XYZ file of C-alpha atoms in Angstrom:
353
model
C -3.668 14.381 27.450
C -1.103 17.616 26.922
C 0.805 18.534 23.559
C 3.835 16.357 24.165
C 5.264 16.045 21.453
C 6.627 17.720 18.924
C 4.083 20.330 17.098
C 5.332 18.714 13.715
C 3.529 15.421 14.000
C 0.658 17.292 15.815
C -2.763 17.591 13.127
C -5.308 19.065 12.323
C -8.679 19.074 14.842
C -10.579 17.771 12.306
C -8.553 14.926 11.264
C -7.720 13.752 15.012
C -8.924 10.462 15.832
C -11.495 9.498 18.109
C -11.123 8.583 21.092
C -13.096 5.232 20.855
C -13.325 3.628 17.153
C -15.829 1.797 15.922
C -14.704 -2.463 14.477
C -18.773 -2.713 13.730
C -18.678 -2.770 9.757
C -15.669 -4.834 8.999
C -13.883 -4.975 5.020
C -14.369 -8.386 4.165
C -12.782 -11.335 4.829
C -12.382 -13.507 2.064
C -10.603 -16.914 1.929
C -9.376 -17.732 -1.434
C -8.499 -21.194 -0.731
C -10.529 -21.728 -3.261
C -7.477 -20.419 -5.829
C -5.815 -24.235 -3.740
C -7.985 -26.907 -6.153
C -8.346 -24.574 -9.031
C -6.172 -22.420 -11.368
C -7.633 -19.134 -12.184
C -10.130 -19.478 -14.985
C -8.210 -17.124 -18.159
C -12.053 -15.980 -19.694
C -14.561 -14.507 -17.286
C -17.256 -15.754 -19.523
C -16.709 -19.474 -19.954
C -19.177 -21.466 -18.293
C -16.920 -24.666 -17.196
C -15.596 -22.183 -14.037
C -16.459 -24.050 -10.787
C -19.108 -22.177 -8.516
C -16.336 -21.742 -6.185
C -14.086 -19.597 -7.984
C -16.999 -17.521 -9.762
C -18.283 -17.230 -6.087
C -14.512 -16.301 -5.197
C -14.389 -13.606 -8.324
C -18.233 -11.657 -6.777
C -17.393 -11.635 -3.617
C -13.544 -9.912 -4.868
C -15.410 -7.142 -6.985
C -19.150 -6.789 -4.274
C -15.105 -5.714 -1.519
C -13.428 -3.250 -4.371
C -16.600 -2.022 -4.566
C -17.938 -0.837 -1.522
C -15.059 -0.753 0.654
C -11.879 -0.646 -1.617
C -10.539 -2.823 1.257
C -10.853 -6.682 2.072
C -9.148 -8.728 4.264
C -7.485 -12.862 2.498
C -7.166 -15.508 4.525
C -5.308 -18.806 2.553
C -3.973 -17.184 0.782
C -1.116 -19.775 -0.251
C 1.593 -17.779 1.380
C 3.996 -19.004 3.566
C 3.436 -17.738 7.118
C 7.247 -18.687 7.952
C 8.267 -15.657 6.028
C 6.927 -13.476 7.218
C 7.849 -14.565 11.301
C 11.627 -14.364 9.524
C 10.841 -10.021 8.350
C 9.042 -9.815 11.785
C 12.232 -10.592 13.509
C 14.883 -8.576 11.762
C 12.562 -6.137 11.137
C 12.235 -6.009 15.950
C 15.991 -6.709 15.589
C 17.329 -3.479 12.781
C 14.583 -0.753 14.386
C 16.130 -1.741 17.632
C 18.968 -0.677 16.995
C 20.436 2.460 17.555
C 19.766 5.780 15.969
C 22.732 6.281 14.707
C 23.343 2.374 13.660
C 19.205 2.809 11.585
C 20.848 5.844 9.622
C 24.059 4.322 8.438
C 21.628 3.383 5.778
C 19.278 5.863 5.252
C 17.783 7.369 1.993
C 17.696 11.220 0.346
C 16.233 12.884 -2.101
C 18.472 10.973 -4.358
C 18.025 7.363 -3.707
C 14.989 7.286 -1.903
C 14.889 3.127 -0.328
C 16.592 3.126 3.310
C 15.127 3.691 6.862
C 13.299 6.944 7.237
C 12.218 8.250 10.872
C 10.882 12.171 9.142
C 8.284 11.713 5.914
C 4.941 13.441 6.037
C 1.606 13.380 5.143
C -0.395 16.089 3.554
C 2.190 17.566 5.308
C 1.862 16.639 8.990
C 4.927 14.682 10.422
C 4.749 10.923 10.313
C 4.720 8.882 13.879
C 6.905 6.626 12.667
C 10.517 5.151 11.044
C 10.387 3.020 7.835
C 12.786 0.964 5.943
C 11.889 0.612 1.796
C 12.822 -1.326 -0.771
C 11.823 -2.075 -4.144
C 12.190 -5.534 -6.374
C 13.601 -3.496 -9.446
C 16.232 -1.662 -8.064
C 15.909 1.722 -10.995
C 18.067 4.586 -11.745
C 16.197 7.473 -13.977
C 18.477 8.405 -17.088
C 20.129 10.794 -15.751
C 21.157 10.167 -12.589
C 19.116 12.583 -10.308
C 16.742 9.969 -8.651
C 17.770 6.414 -8.407
C 16.136 3.186 -6.006
C 18.984 1.816 -5.004
C 18.394 -1.112 -2.154
C 20.557 -0.250 1.045
C 20.821 -2.773 2.904
C 22.152 -2.990 6.673
C 25.256 -4.663 7.763
C 22.799 -5.699 10.870
C 20.655 -7.841 11.038
C 22.751 -9.482 9.107
C 19.680 -11.896 8.209
C 18.091 -9.702 6.755
C 18.331 -9.438 2.990
C 17.167 -13.228 2.316
C 14.346 -12.706 5.024
C 13.140 -9.627 2.057
C 13.762 -11.267 -0.977
C 12.321 -14.369 0.210
C 9.123 -12.929 1.408
C 8.650 -10.809 -1.250
C 9.093 -13.083 -4.228
C 6.311 -14.911 -2.433
C 3.722 -11.667 -1.935
C 4.935 -10.734 -5.703
C 2.786 -14.312 -6.259
C -0.195 -14.039 -4.747
C -0.601 -10.323 -5.752
C -0.797 -11.013 -9.403
C -3.485 -13.327 -8.702
C -5.494 -10.524 -6.390
C -5.068 -8.169 -10.256
C -5.521 -11.041 -12.230
C -8.766 -11.760 -10.098
C -9.714 -8.419 -10.073
C -9.308 -7.839 -13.391
C -12.675 -11.261 -13.703
C -14.592 -9.069 -11.532
C -14.587 -6.092 -13.883
C -15.161 -8.983 -16.663
C -11.559 -8.733 -18.659
C -9.487 -11.816 -19.500
C -7.624 -12.836 -16.388
C -4.214 -11.389 -17.577
C -5.738 -8.434 -19.514
C -3.366 -6.011 -16.532
C 0.312 -8.768 -16.302
C 1.362 -6.845 -19.081
C 1.103 -4.385 -17.652
C 3.677 -5.544 -14.359
C 6.480 -6.858 -16.260
C 9.910 -4.993 -14.718
C 7.611 -4.322 -12.054
C 7.875 -0.785 -9.677
C 7.171 -2.902 -6.593
C 7.732 -1.015 -3.483
C 8.105 -2.558 -0.334
C 8.244 -0.989 3.445
C 8.770 -1.880 7.273
C 6.708 0.550 8.792
C 7.734 0.624 12.795
C 4.784 2.354 15.109
C 6.622 3.498 18.339
C 4.229 4.425 21.695
C 2.857 8.080 21.444
C 2.733 9.353 23.872
C -0.251 11.555 22.905
C -2.009 9.460 19.665
C -5.363 11.840 19.847
C -3.531 14.216 18.220
C -0.976 12.633 16.308
C -1.187 10.342 13.580
C 1.453 7.156 12.702
C 0.688 7.242 9.149
C -2.264 10.537 8.070
C -4.932 9.750 6.030
C -4.055 8.801 2.395
C -4.577 7.279 -0.662
C -1.947 4.644 -2.178
C -0.766 6.068 -5.727
C 0.037 2.450 -6.604
C -2.346 -0.480 -7.885
C -3.042 -2.710 -5.469
C -2.396 -2.801 -1.466
C -1.026 -6.079 0.429
C -0.519 -5.118 4.207
C 0.189 -7.915 6.852
C 0.193 -6.640 9.597
C 1.085 -7.340 13.245
C -1.271 -8.290 16.423
C -1.420 -4.447 17.355
C -3.529 -3.277 15.238
C -4.489 0.547 14.341
C -5.621 0.631 10.961
C -8.214 2.693 10.306
C -10.423 2.255 6.730
C -12.843 5.027 6.172
C -15.745 3.620 5.542
C -17.938 5.133 2.088
C -21.101 4.611 2.873
C -21.401 6.975 6.105
C -17.478 8.361 6.703
C -16.290 6.768 9.534
C -13.537 5.594 10.285
C -13.387 2.460 11.630
C -10.669 0.008 12.998
C -9.677 -3.442 10.899
C -8.591 -6.082 13.790
C -5.839 -8.420 12.988
C -6.208 -11.386 11.806
C -4.232 -14.031 13.057
C -1.923 -14.847 8.524
C -4.326 -12.842 6.589
C -3.114 -9.875 4.965
C -5.189 -7.439 3.592
C -5.464 -5.789 0.305
C -6.496 -2.480 -1.076
C -7.518 -1.075 -3.958
C -4.924 2.233 -5.162
C -5.318 5.436 -7.202
C -4.378 3.125 -10.373
C -6.836 0.200 -10.033
C -9.602 3.150 -10.448
C -8.320 5.310 -12.798
C -7.900 1.989 -15.434
C -11.841 1.314 -13.986
C -12.653 4.222 -15.199
C -13.545 4.567 -11.362
C -15.949 1.435 -10.966
C -13.185 0.977 -8.027
C -11.960 3.118 -5.532
C -8.515 4.048 -3.945
C -10.259 4.862 -0.236
C -8.143 6.724 2.440
C -7.005 4.801 5.742
C -4.700 6.006 7.937
C -2.481 4.526 10.418
C -3.143 4.850 14.494
C -0.694 4.549 17.367
C -1.533 4.029 21.051
C 0.607 4.584 24.222
C 1.435 1.266 25.728
C 2.478 -0.976 22.738
C 5.426 -0.260 19.784
C 3.437 -1.278 16.402
C 4.394 -2.819 12.644
C 3.039 -3.776 9.633
C 4.841 -4.726 6.379
C 3.023 -3.486 3.147
C 4.070 -4.306 -0.566
C 2.688 -1.915 -3.029
C 1.926 -4.096 -6.538
C 2.883 -1.131 -8.816
C 4.000 -1.128 -12.928
C 6.194 0.265 -14.606
C 8.147 3.252 -13.966
C 6.891 3.886 -18.672
C 3.466 2.447 -18.054
C 1.054 5.911 -18.673
C -2.071 5.610 -16.423
C -5.731 5.744 -18.475
C -8.838 4.110 -18.673
C -9.409 0.862 -20.122
C -10.967 1.327 -23.185
C -13.552 -2.098 -22.552
C -14.389 -0.260 -19.700
C -15.712 2.918 -21.439
C -17.792 4.619 -24.128
C -18.361 7.640 -25.534
C -22.069 7.558 -24.302
C -23.151 5.511 -22.009
C -19.707 5.483 -20.023
C -16.503 7.971 -21.795
C -12.995 8.717 -19.420
C -13.144 9.981 -16.452
C -9.381 10.281 -16.605
C -6.589 12.533 -18.342
C -3.726 9.757 -19.645
C -0.861 10.469 -16.666
C 2.788 8.528 -16.734
C 3.390 6.652 -13.536
C 7.400 7.309 -13.541
C 6.568 10.873 -13.466
C 3.696 10.786 -11.272
C 5.847 8.685 -8.615
C 8.632 10.911 -7.818
C 6.626 13.162 -8.077
C 4.311 12.536 -5.227
C 7.693 11.043 -3.301
C 9.160 14.290 -3.709
C 6.946 15.176 -0.829
C 7.506 13.140 1.226
C 10.390 14.498 2.228
C 9.313 18.208 2.986
C 7.064 19.983 4.145
C 5.731 22.005 1.507
C 2.617 24.712 1.102
C 0.383 22.952 -1.514
C -0.857 19.267 -2.009
C 1.120 16.599 -2.742
C 0.232 15.380 -6.877
C -3.128 13.425 -6.789
C -5.340 11.650 -9.353
C -8.215 13.870 -9.198
C -5.416 16.594 -11.023
C -5.749 14.840 -13.953
C -9.804 14.508 -13.794
C -11.536 15.693 -17.563
C -15.003 17.959 -16.419
C -16.895 15.873 -17.677
């Protein structure tokens, strides 16, 4: 297939997707139905924890350790809420370009519609609509996160807000289970998410004439704490398998969510759980939608390894402390234009041990 796209979209040869990709060695599939019958325990050492819950905590810990990714079913989010968001997303992205650009984000307000995002300085083959759970403005007014709601479709705001409220509850449950898997109290991390900076996105990937040259989203790791992703039946999410570095396609499972550990949990856990590279591939025939919810702490949070998980002799802290708000705004600026260097990474805060 010849070059049929703008060179800005073309990946370097070593990062282009292969014609075929393995779906062997799938990311773990975890059933959350035990939470329908039992509360999440507060103390990991409680001897009365039901076996079902102990097994669930162990499964999540193993998935975070071995993959950094897992898929959940029986998660408690009403399917109708997701279907409503998918319906308004189809309506919105089918609008003429000039209509969508009425709610276009910019370098002051980083929320709304956008179709020229870059990942690692290569343009992504997608268009997006971004929202936050809680709006924010910096003290000097130079940086703003203010939701822009389009006039059409009129049901978009209600559909998104109701969906976000439900998925946020799921994210709290998952963070509590992850804390327990680290042998921490279930609510050890919850306080970081008061007045959280949670981010919600709808990705739309149009069919692409050269899917062997471009990516819907280039390889990257998520900078927040945890991502809860809904993908449609088309599929296209690829995860870099930790065991051998090969890319693995995540099969769509109806009414499931894909969960991945972000950079913040990697730092909090002092590298026990790693944030893993992933990407979105595209195809020539079908449009695709994916809907991630990025669960992140309040912007004032200073991120560092949790004191309970480090020791001066056996497991010293591997990261310098950094401020999440500064980190987020720095990385966000690289989404708007091609830079002459990579954006900020947690590796920049890694200590030399």
